[in-house]
GROMACS .gro file of C-alpha atoms in nm:
model
  428
    1MET     CA    1  -7.288  -2.416  -5.325
    2LYS     CA    2  -7.289  -2.258  -4.976
    3GLY     CA    3  -7.372  -1.894  -4.938
    4GLY     CA    4  -7.021  -1.797  -4.839
    5GLU     CA    5  -6.879  -1.966  -5.140
    6ALA     CA    6  -7.129  -1.792  -5.370
    7ARG     CA    7  -7.023  -1.459  -5.232
    8ASP     CA    8  -6.641  -1.532  -5.254
    9ALA     CA    9  -6.646  -1.660  -5.618
   10PRO     CA   10  -6.626  -1.383  -5.883
   11ALA     CA   11  -6.964  -1.338  -6.064
   12PRO     CA   12  -6.970  -1.432  -6.446
   13ALA     CA   13  -7.004  -1.064  -6.531
   14VAL     CA   14  -6.679  -0.991  -6.338
   15LEU     CA   15  -6.496  -1.281  -6.509
   16ALA     CA   16  -6.617  -1.155  -6.851
   17VAL     CA   17  -6.493  -0.804  -6.789
   18ARG     CA   18  -6.148  -0.941  -6.669
   19ALA     CA   19  -6.125  -1.178  -6.963
   20ALA     CA   20  -6.208  -0.905  -7.216
   21ALA     CA   21  -5.944  -0.677  -7.061
   22LEU     CA   22  -5.688  -0.958  -7.058
   23ALA     CA   23  -5.755  -1.045  -7.420
   24LEU     CA   24  -5.722  -0.678  -7.522
   25THR     CA   25  -5.406  -0.646  -7.320
   26LEU     CA   26  -5.243  -0.945  -7.480
   27ALA     CA   27  -5.338  -0.830  -7.828
   28ALA     CA   28  -5.201  -0.482  -7.764
   29LEU     CA   29  -4.885  -0.615  -7.621
   30ALA     CA   30  -4.828  -0.842  -7.913
   31HIS     CA   31  -4.897  -0.562  -8.166
   32THR     CA   32  -4.656  -0.327  -7.981
   33LEU     CA   33  -4.379  -0.578  -7.955
   34THR     CA   34  -4.411  -0.672  -8.323
   35ARG     CA   35  -4.427  -0.298  -8.441
   36GLY     CA   36  -4.189  -0.166  -8.180
   37LEU     CA   37  -4.241   0.131  -7.948
   38VAL     CA   38  -4.331   0.441  -8.145
   39GLU     CA   39  -4.232   0.782  -7.996
   40PRO     CA   40  -4.091   0.633  -7.675
   41GLY     CA   41  -4.042   0.973  -7.508
   42HIS     CA   42  -4.420   1.039  -7.529
   43ALA     CA   43  -4.494   0.677  -7.406
   44LEU     CA   44  -4.261   0.719  -7.118
   45ALA     CA   45  -4.399   1.064  -7.013
   46PHE     CA   46  -4.766   0.944  -7.010
   47ALA     CA   47  -4.678   0.619  -6.844
   48ALA     CA   48  -4.506   0.823  -6.567
   49VAL     CA   49  -4.828   1.027  -6.522
   50VAL     CA   50  -5.042   0.714  -6.501
   51ALA     CA   51  -4.800   0.546  -6.270
   52ALA     CA   52  -4.769   0.846  -6.044
   53GLY     CA   53  -5.158   0.867  -6.019
   54GLU     CA   54  -5.226   0.507  -5.957
   55PRO     CA   55  -5.102   0.478  -5.591
   56ALA     CA   56  -5.398   0.714  -5.493
   57ARG     CA   57  -5.622   0.419  -5.561
   58ARG     CA   58  -5.503   0.241  -5.255
   59GLY     CA   59  -5.685   0.346  -4.940
   60ALA     CA   60  -5.977   0.494  -5.141
   61ALA     CA   61  -6.314   0.490  -4.963
   62PRO     CA   62  -6.553   0.209  -5.067
   63GLY     CA   63  -6.773   0.323  -5.363
   64GLU     CA   64  -6.544   0.609  -5.460
   65ARG     CA   65  -6.606   0.649  -5.829
   66GLU     CA   66  -6.256   0.782  -5.936
   67PRO     CA   67  -6.005   0.724  -5.661
   68ALA     CA   68  -5.708   0.799  -5.912
   69PRO     CA   69  -5.803   1.103  -6.100
   70LEU     CA   70  -5.451   1.184  -6.218
   71ALA     CA   71  -5.405   0.837  -6.369
   72ALA     CA   72  -5.734   0.841  -6.538
   73ALA     CA   73  -5.682   1.190  -6.692
   74GLY     CA   74  -5.329   1.088  -6.809
   75ALA     CA   75  -5.448   0.770  -6.962
   76LEU     CA   76  -5.735   0.945  -7.139
   77ALA     CA   77  -5.511   1.223  -7.270
   78TYR     CA   78  -5.268   0.971  -7.425
   79ALA     CA   79  -5.576   0.800  -7.588
   80LEU     CA   80  -5.689   1.137  -7.735
   81LEU     CA   81  -5.345   1.263  -7.839
   82GLY     CA   82  -5.301   1.334  -8.211
   83ARG     CA   83  -5.029   1.596  -8.221
   84SER     CA   84  -4.739   1.698  -8.003
   85GLY     CA   85  -4.574   2.033  -8.043
   86GLY     CA   86  -4.762   2.075  -8.370
   87GLU     CA   87  -4.628   1.752  -8.516
   88PRO     CA   88  -4.858   1.453  -8.576
   89THR     CA   89  -4.812   1.142  -8.350
   90ALA     CA   90  -4.844   0.790  -8.471
   91HIS     CA   91  -4.858   0.571  -8.154
   92GLY     CA   92  -5.202   0.414  -8.220
   93ALA     CA   93  -5.459   0.256  -8.005
   94PRO     CA   94  -5.268  -0.068  -7.922
   95GLN     CA   95  -4.970   0.131  -7.789
   96VAL     CA   96  -5.220   0.332  -7.576
   97VAL     CA   97  -5.347   0.019  -7.416
   98THR     CA   98  -4.990  -0.121  -7.370
   99VAL     CA   99  -4.865   0.196  -7.202
  100VAL     CA  100  -5.157   0.209  -6.961
  101VAL     CA  101  -5.128  -0.161  -6.863
  102VAL     CA  102  -4.745  -0.134  -6.806
  103ALA     CA  103  -4.792   0.186  -6.605
  104GLN     CA  104  -5.065   0.013  -6.381
  105ALA     CA  105  -4.836  -0.285  -6.345
  106VAL     CA  106  -4.538  -0.075  -6.236
  107ALA     CA  107  -4.744   0.120  -5.987
  108ALA     CA  108  -4.872  -0.201  -5.836
  109LEU     CA  109  -4.530  -0.352  -5.776
  110PRO     CA  110  -4.460  -0.181  -5.438
  111PHE     CA  111  -4.795  -0.288  -5.304
  112LEU     CA  112  -4.756  -0.643  -5.433
  113ALA     CA  113  -4.422  -0.652  -5.251
  114ARG     CA  114  -4.611  -0.574  -4.927
  115GLY     CA  115  -4.860  -0.850  -4.995
  116ARG     CA  116  -5.152  -0.627  -5.090
  117ARG     CA  117  -5.373  -0.750  -5.375
  118PRO     CA  118  -5.431  -0.532  -5.671
  119ASP     CA  119  -5.776  -0.416  -5.764
  120LEU     CA  120  -5.824  -0.621  -6.080
  121ASP     CA  121  -6.170  -0.505  -6.151
  122ARG     CA  122  -6.075  -0.134  -6.161
  123ALA     CA  123  -5.768  -0.203  -6.364
  124ALA     CA  124  -5.970  -0.400  -6.614
  125ARG     CA  125  -6.226  -0.128  -6.629
  126ARG     CA  126  -5.956   0.133  -6.684
  127VAL     CA  127  -5.810  -0.076  -6.974
  128LEU     CA  128  -6.147  -0.123  -7.144
  129THR     CA  129  -6.245   0.241  -7.108
  130VAL     CA  130  -5.917   0.384  -7.237
  131ALA     CA  131  -5.921   0.135  -7.520
  132PHE     CA  132  -6.259   0.250  -7.614
  133ALA     CA  133  -6.155   0.605  -7.638
  134ALA     CA  134  -5.838   0.525  -7.825
  135VAL     CA  135  -6.008   0.298  -8.080
  136CYS     CA  136  -6.273   0.577  -8.146
  137PHE     CA  137  -6.008   0.855  -8.182
  138GLN     CA  138  -5.675   0.723  -8.311
  139PRO     CA  139  -5.791   0.558  -8.648
  140LEU     CA  140  -5.998   0.872  -8.729
  141TYR     CA  141  -5.703   1.102  -8.658
  142ASP     CA  142  -5.442   0.886  -8.820
  143SER     CA  143  -5.645   0.865  -9.138
  144GLY     CA  144  -5.699   1.240  -9.157
  145GLN     CA  145  -6.080   1.205  -9.126
  146ALA     CA  146  -6.097   1.391  -8.796
  147GLU     CA  147  -5.911   1.704  -8.929
  148ARG     CA  148  -6.120   1.701  -9.254
  149TRP     CA  149  -6.444   1.676  -9.069
  150PHE     CA  150  -6.371   1.898  -8.765
  151GLY     CA  151  -6.063   2.106  -8.857
  152GLU     CA  152  -5.837   2.204  -8.566
  153GLY     CA  153  -6.033   2.476  -8.382
  154LEU     CA  154  -6.354   2.480  -8.183
  155TYR     CA  155  -6.521   2.205  -8.372
  156PHE     CA  156  -6.232   1.967  -8.297
  157ALA     CA  157  -6.252   2.043  -7.927
  158LEU     CA  158  -6.623   1.974  -7.947
  159PHE     CA  159  -6.551   1.641  -8.119
  160LEU     CA  160  -6.318   1.554  -7.831
  161LEU     CA  161  -6.583   1.644  -7.578
  162ALA     CA  162  -6.841   1.436  -7.752
  163LEU     CA  163  -6.602   1.140  -7.759
  164LEU     CA  164  -6.538   1.213  -7.386
  165ALA     CA  165  -6.911   1.181  -7.327
  166LEU     CA  166  -6.931   0.841  -7.503
  167THR     CA  167  -6.628   0.729  -7.302
  168ALA     CA  168  -6.794   0.833  -6.981
  169VAL     CA  169  -7.114   0.637  -7.066
  170CYS     CA  170  -6.901   0.334  -7.155
  171ASP     CA  171  -6.717   0.357  -6.811
  172ALA     CA  172  -7.059   0.395  -6.639
  173LEU     CA  173  -7.190   0.080  -6.813
  174LEU     CA  174  -6.880  -0.113  -6.695
  175ALA     CA  175  -6.889   0.036  -6.338
  176ALA     CA  176  -7.261  -0.052  -6.296
  177LEU     CA  177  -7.197  -0.401  -6.415
  178LEU     CA  178  -6.915  -0.458  -6.161
  179ALA     CA  179  -7.099  -0.293  -5.885
  180ARG     CA  180  -7.412  -0.514  -5.949
  181ALA     CA  181  -7.190  -0.822  -5.939
  182ARG     CA  182  -7.046  -0.727  -5.596
  183ALA     CA  183  -7.377  -0.632  -5.450
  184ARG     CA  184  -7.510  -0.966  -5.345
  185PRO     CA  185  -7.665  -0.934  -5.002
  186TYR     CA  186  -7.660  -1.198  -4.733
  187GLY     CA  187  -7.867  -1.496  -4.839
  188CYS     CA  188  -7.887  -1.400  -5.203
  189ALA     CA  189  -7.681  -1.587  -5.454
  190ALA     CA  190  -7.803  -1.388  -5.754
  191PRO     CA  191  -7.726  -1.019  -5.801
  192PRO     CA  192  -7.999  -0.752  -5.794
  193PRO     CA  193  -8.137  -0.581  -6.113
  194TYR     CA  194  -7.897  -0.386  -6.329
  195GLY     CA  195  -8.106  -0.077  -6.384
  196PRO     CA  196  -8.066   0.104  -6.036
  197PHE     CA  197  -7.686   0.057  -6.053
  198LEU     CA  198  -7.669   0.203  -6.404
  199GLY     CA  199  -7.891   0.497  -6.302
  200ASP     CA  200  -7.672   0.557  -6.002
  201GLU     CA  201  -7.355   0.559  -6.218
  202LEU     CA  202  -7.512   0.783  -6.477
  203ARG     CA  203  -7.615   1.030  -6.208
  204GLY     CA  204  -7.267   1.008  -6.071
  205LEU     CA  205  -7.135   1.143  -6.399
  206THR     CA  206  -7.207   1.495  -6.264
  207GLY     CA  207  -6.931   1.455  -5.991
  208ILE     CA  208  -6.558   1.429  -6.035
  209GLY     CA  209  -6.583   1.224  -6.364
  210PRO     CA  210  -6.646   1.526  -6.596
  211ALA     CA  211  -6.360   1.718  -6.430
  212VAL     CA  212  -6.121   1.422  -6.488
  213GLY     CA  213  -6.237   1.382  -6.850
  214ALA     CA  214  -6.218   1.746  -6.924
  215THR     CA  215  -5.865   1.761  -6.781
  216GLY     CA  216  -5.760   1.472  -6.998
  217VAL     CA  217  -5.885   1.655  -7.310
  218VAL     CA  218  -5.706   1.978  -7.202
  219MET     CA  219  -5.384   1.773  -7.156
  220ALA     CA  220  -5.425   1.626  -7.504
  221LEU     CA  221  -5.482   1.973  -7.652
  222GLY     CA  222  -5.205   2.132  -7.440
  223VAL     CA  223  -4.946   1.875  -7.554
  224ALA     CA  224  -5.069   1.918  -7.910
  225VAL     CA  225  -4.968   2.289  -7.902
  226ALA     CA  226  -4.682   2.302  -7.649
  227GLY     CA  227  -4.538   1.956  -7.651
  228LEU     CA  228  -4.462   1.741  -7.348
  229TRP     CA  229  -4.361   2.048  -7.147
  230ALA     CA  230  -4.731   2.120  -7.098
  231LEU     CA  231  -4.791   1.787  -6.927
  232PRO     CA  232  -4.653   1.848  -6.581
  233VAL     CA  233  -4.806   2.195  -6.574
  234LEU     CA  234  -5.151   2.061  -6.650
  235CYS     CA  235  -5.108   1.785  -6.387
  236VAL     CA  236  -5.087   2.035  -6.091
  237PRO     CA  237  -5.462   2.113  -6.059
  238LEU     CA  238  -5.543   1.737  -6.050
  239LEU     CA  239  -5.272   1.677  -5.794
  240LEU     CA  240  -5.427   1.936  -5.569
  241THR     CA  241  -5.773   1.779  -5.628
  242GLN     CA  242  -5.639   1.438  -5.542
  243VAL     CA  243  -5.498   1.564  -5.221
  244SER     CA  244  -5.834   1.722  -5.117
  245PHE     CA  245  -6.027   1.407  -5.214
  246ARG     CA  246  -5.787   1.189  -5.006
  247ARG     CA  247  -5.870   1.412  -4.704
  248TYR     CA  248  -6.238   1.395  -4.765
  249ALA     CA  249  -6.213   1.018  -4.803
  250ALA     CA  250  -6.032   0.993  -4.473
  251VAL     CA  251  -6.315   1.177  -4.300
  252ARG     CA  252  -6.574   0.947  -4.461
  253ALA     CA  253  -6.372   0.640  -4.364
  254THR     CA  254  -6.353   0.761  -4.000
  255ARG     CA  255  -6.727   0.828  -3.991
  256ARG     CA  256  -6.788   0.480  -4.143
  257GLN     CA  257  -6.571   0.315  -3.873
  258THR     CA  258  -6.752   0.502  -3.605
  259ILE     CA  259  -7.086   0.375  -3.733
  260ALA     CA  260  -6.952   0.022  -3.763
  261SER     CA  261  -6.825   0.026  -3.403
  262LEU     CA  262  -7.154   0.164  -3.273
  263ALA     CA  263  -7.338  -0.113  -3.471
  264ARG     CA  264  -7.124  -0.374  -3.297
  265ALA     CA  265  -7.163  -0.234  -2.956
  266THR     CA  266  -7.521  -0.379  -2.912
  267GLU     CA  267  -7.383  -0.721  -3.026
  268VAL     CA  268  -7.081  -0.718  -2.795
  269ALA     CA  269  -7.303  -0.615  -2.501
  270GLY     CA  270  -7.541  -0.909  -2.573
  271TYR     CA  271  -7.838  -0.696  -2.684
  272ALA     CA  272  -7.845  -0.829  -3.041
  273PRO     CA  273  -7.733  -1.156  -3.206
  274PRO     CA  274  -7.381  -1.152  -3.358
  275GLY     CA  275  -7.378  -1.011  -3.711
  276HIS     CA  276  -7.742  -0.888  -3.682
  277ALA     CA  277  -7.677  -0.529  -3.776
  278ARG     CA  278  -7.461  -0.618  -4.070
  279ARG     CA  279  -7.720  -0.871  -4.202
  280VAL     CA  280  -8.000  -0.610  -4.172
  281ALA     CA  281  -7.793  -0.345  -4.347
  282SER     CA  282  -7.695  -0.579  -4.632
  283LEU     CA  283  -8.044  -0.692  -4.697
  284ALA     CA  284  -8.196  -0.333  -4.640
  285VAL     CA  285  -7.961  -0.200  -4.907
  286ALA     CA  286  -8.068  -0.477  -5.155
  287VAL     CA  287  -8.431  -0.398  -5.084
  288GLY     CA  288  -8.365  -0.031  -5.130
  289ARG     CA  289  -8.202  -0.093  -5.470
  290GLU     CA  290  -8.503  -0.305  -5.559
  291LEU     CA  291  -8.725   0.001  -5.478
  292GLY     CA  292  -8.506   0.228  -5.694
  293LEU     CA  293  -8.303   0.402  -5.415
  294THR     CA  294  -7.957   0.527  -5.523
  295GLY     CA  295  -7.675   0.745  -5.414
  296GLU     CA  296  -7.712   0.940  -5.086
  297ARG     CA  297  -8.051   0.781  -5.011
  298LEU     CA  298  -7.891   0.440  -5.021
  299THR     CA  299  -7.617   0.556  -4.797
  300VAL     CA  300  -7.859   0.686  -4.544
  301LEU     CA  301  -8.051   0.360  -4.555
  302GLU     CA  302  -7.724   0.168  -4.491
  303TYR     CA  303  -7.611   0.378  -4.204
  304ALA     CA  304  -7.962   0.371  -4.034
  305ALA     CA  305  -7.980  -0.005  -4.073
  306LEU     CA  306  -7.645  -0.050  -3.921
  307MET     CA  307  -7.738   0.169  -3.606
  308HIS     CA  308  -8.112   0.082  -3.583
  309ASP     CA  309  -8.062  -0.109  -3.259
  310ILE     CA  310  -7.827   0.131  -3.082
  311GLY     CA  311  -8.112   0.236  -2.848
  312ARG     CA  312  -8.116  -0.108  -2.703
  313LEU     CA  313  -7.813  -0.020  -2.484
  314SER     CA  314  -8.060   0.175  -2.271
  315LEU     CA  315  -8.230  -0.144  -2.159
  316VAL     CA  316  -8.139  -0.284  -1.819
  317ASP     CA  317  -8.164  -0.648  -1.944
  318PRO     CA  318  -8.121  -0.777  -2.302
  319VAL     CA  319  -8.439  -0.890  -2.476
  320ALA     CA  320  -8.477  -1.258  -2.529
  321ALA     CA  321  -8.324  -1.349  -2.871
  322GLY     CA  322  -8.253  -0.986  -2.929
  323ALA     CA  323  -8.606  -0.915  -3.065
  324THR     CA  324  -8.787  -0.601  -2.952
  325ALA     CA  325  -9.101  -0.660  -3.149
  326GLY     CA  326  -9.273  -0.824  -2.848
  327LEU     CA  327  -9.213  -0.517  -2.623
  328PRO     CA  328  -9.487  -0.265  -2.555
  329VAL     CA  329  -9.509   0.007  -2.825
  330ALA     CA  330  -9.428   0.280  -2.586
  331GLU     CA  331  -9.101   0.099  -2.485
  332GLN     CA  332  -9.017   0.039  -2.858
  333ARG     CA  333  -9.057   0.412  -2.918
  334ARG     CA  334  -8.848   0.511  -2.621
  335ILE     CA  335  -8.567   0.283  -2.749
  336ALA     CA  336  -8.596   0.425  -3.099
  337LEU     CA  337  -8.582   0.779  -2.973
  338LEU     CA  338  -8.280   0.713  -2.753
  339GLY     CA  339  -8.111   0.550  -3.051
  340GLY     CA  340  -8.184   0.849  -3.270
  341ALA     CA  341  -8.037   1.077  -2.999
  342VAL     CA  342  -7.715   0.871  -3.000
  343VAL     CA  343  -7.698   0.876  -3.385
  344ARG     CA  344  -7.732   1.264  -3.383
  345ARG     CA  345  -7.410   1.286  -3.185
  346THR     CA  346  -7.209   1.087  -3.436
  347GLY     CA  347  -7.212   1.361  -3.699
  348VAL     CA  348  -7.394   1.170  -3.969
  349ALA     CA  349  -7.679   1.314  -4.169
  350ALA     CA  350  -7.988   1.416  -3.960
  351GLU     CA  351  -8.198   1.193  -4.194
  352VAL     CA  352  -8.011   0.890  -4.059
  353ALA     CA  353  -8.127   0.978  -3.697
  354ALA     CA  354  -8.476   1.040  -3.815
  355VAL     CA  355  -8.495   0.694  -3.971
  356VAL     CA  356  -8.373   0.540  -3.647
  357GLU     CA  357  -8.625   0.731  -3.440
  358GLN     CA  358  -8.914   0.612  -3.657
  359GLN     CA  359  -8.864   0.239  -3.612
  360ALA     CA  360  -9.165   0.198  -3.392
  361ASP     CA  361  -9.405   0.427  -3.583
  362PRO     CA  362  -9.674   0.310  -3.823
  363TYR     CA  363  -9.528   0.278  -4.175
  364ARG     CA  364  -9.756   0.555  -4.305
  365GLU     CA  365  -9.575   0.798  -4.076
  366GLN     CA  366  -9.220   0.668  -4.162
  367LEU     CA  367  -8.963   0.781  -4.414
  368PRO     CA  368  -8.908   0.533  -4.692
  369ALA     CA  369  -8.576   0.423  -4.550
  370ALA     CA  370  -8.739   0.360  -4.208
  371ARG     CA  371  -8.998   0.139  -4.369
  372ILE     CA  372  -8.731  -0.068  -4.517
  373VAL     CA  373  -8.530  -0.104  -4.205
  374ARG     CA  374  -8.823  -0.194  -3.993
  375THR     CA  375  -8.941  -0.462  -4.243
  376VAL     CA  376  -8.600  -0.612  -4.283
  377ASN     CA  377  -8.521  -0.620  -3.911
  378ALA     CA  378  -8.849  -0.776  -3.837
  379TYR     CA  379  -8.774  -1.045  -4.099
  380GLU     CA  380  -8.444  -1.112  -3.945
  381GLU     CA  381  -8.595  -1.139  -3.597
  382LEU     CA  382  -8.878  -1.363  -3.713
  383CYS     CA  383  -8.628  -1.597  -3.870
  384GLY     CA  384  -8.429  -1.604  -3.552
  385GLU     CA  385  -8.732  -1.702  -3.361
  386GLY     CA  386  -8.782  -1.996  -3.598
  387VAL     CA  387  -9.120  -1.902  -3.733
  388SER     CA  388  -9.159  -2.169  -4.005
  389GLY     CA  389  -8.847  -2.054  -4.179
  390PRO     CA  390  -8.827  -1.760  -4.432
  391LEU     CA  391  -9.172  -1.833  -4.590
  392GLY     CA  392  -9.334  -1.827  -4.249
  393ALA     CA  393  -9.151  -1.489  -4.165
  394LEU     CA  394  -9.273  -1.327  -4.490
  395GLU     CA  395  -9.625  -1.451  -4.421
  396ARG     CA  396  -9.608  -1.286  -4.082
  397LEU     CA  397  -9.491  -0.961  -4.244
  398ARG     CA  398  -9.770  -0.977  -4.490
  399LEU     CA  399 -10.021  -1.009  -4.223
  400GLY     CA  400  -9.880  -0.693  -4.060
  401THR     CA  401  -9.903  -0.476  -4.376
  402GLY     CA  402 -10.213  -0.306  -4.244
  403HIS     CA  403 -10.026  -0.103  -3.982
  404ASP     CA  404  -9.656  -0.197  -3.929
  405TYR     CA  405  -9.508  -0.280  -4.274
  406GLN     CA  406  -9.555  -0.125  -4.608
  407PRO     CA  407  -9.688  -0.384  -4.864
  408GLN     CA  408  -9.443  -0.261  -5.137
  409VAL     CA  409  -9.152  -0.308  -4.911
  410VAL     CA  410  -9.254  -0.657  -4.806
  411GLU     CA  411  -9.294  -0.766  -5.174
  412ALA     CA  412  -8.961  -0.615  -5.259
  413LEU     CA  413  -8.797  -0.815  -4.975
  414ALA     CA  414  -8.973  -1.118  -5.112
  415ARG     CA  415  -8.831  -1.063  -5.458
  416VAL     CA  416  -8.482  -1.009  -5.312
  417LEU     CA  417  -8.500  -1.328  -5.115
  418ALA     CA  418  -8.654  -1.525  -5.404
  419ARG     CA  419  -8.332  -1.464  -5.610
  420GLY     CA  420  -8.143  -1.624  -5.327
  421GLY     CA  421  -8.382  -1.933  -5.287
  422LEU     CA  422  -8.571  -1.766  -4.985
  423THR     CA  423  -8.289  -1.821  -4.738
  424ARG     CA  424  -8.248  -1.629  -4.422
  425ALA     CA  425  -8.067  -1.296  -4.430
  426GLY     CA  426  -7.778  -1.442  -4.238
  427ALA     CA  427  -7.761  -1.776  -4.415
  428GLY     CA  428  -7.408  -1.896  -4.508
   0.00000   0.00000   0.00000
């Protein structure tokens, strides 16, 4: 299979998640159709909340953990709903899944009509996560065990929060699995290790996730006491939060577009081979994950890798084959410092500029991200020069570990490439 085909085909883990969500959906629909819709007013109200929140998913920034907080909180609230206005409910876990699936489908119709593809992975993840919460809560509540064990006061609220924590961990496991399946760098057919992705997702639980989950619990408790009238009132804070996040996401998207444009400028001007910055960034991120980088440190690495060559625009004539490794060290440092000065004017984190400025320094004086970018960039340039293929390029890097390249980074690069059959970063 060619590299491009390997990247386009869904990974087995993605197919497994989709298949599990589909099987669960079909079983829930069959159960609901056979039994009939219980408490249709409640089902319609919560479906409306989920459907109203789902459109926020479109246009979300890449990597945003919860692009539709209102939809997530509404689905979770329905899964944890045991009473409404003081009266017990009897909708059950299968109906929870049915309502969430139907609401997501209704919300997707306008976008399908415009020819936009739905995000199947996020939809499957939502179905599985909500089903987990409903299966843990509904049977216990319907049988009366939850009230006998925890009563209806503080202990019951703590029970819901504990269930919320388990649901958050379940969602993190699925999110890490899907993120790992998507994170196949250029030249690597196999995905990277699962551990760094799971660690990243677990650390991300301190962000908007707890706020969304807690709001879902408050919605369930509010409806339990006041009935469905509490639902629109409790949705207002999340609506305001959603608007704020959309604005923040727009700023991030603009910054990312600026960085991508700057990265392409050197290629358009003929100072770097086409696709060079993108290949270096993809492989650098894979090496960073191999070395345990996550979160903001990984973002800094990606941005620095995309813009590591921006200083080449100061050259009068392009370097042969786009490689600067053969230039005098003083010239390499001048280019790196000019590149850092340009990066500082883009408004990105100062650490990104520092990484770009350190490209020509000995690795012992570099930040960890700068060591990775320099190593991966050198590998890409050596492969472009035809130095006996990837194995020859790696051997050259190993010979330079005394001064130019950190040995741990070179070996991490070798492991990443080995999973893809030691192909060049831009293969396929």
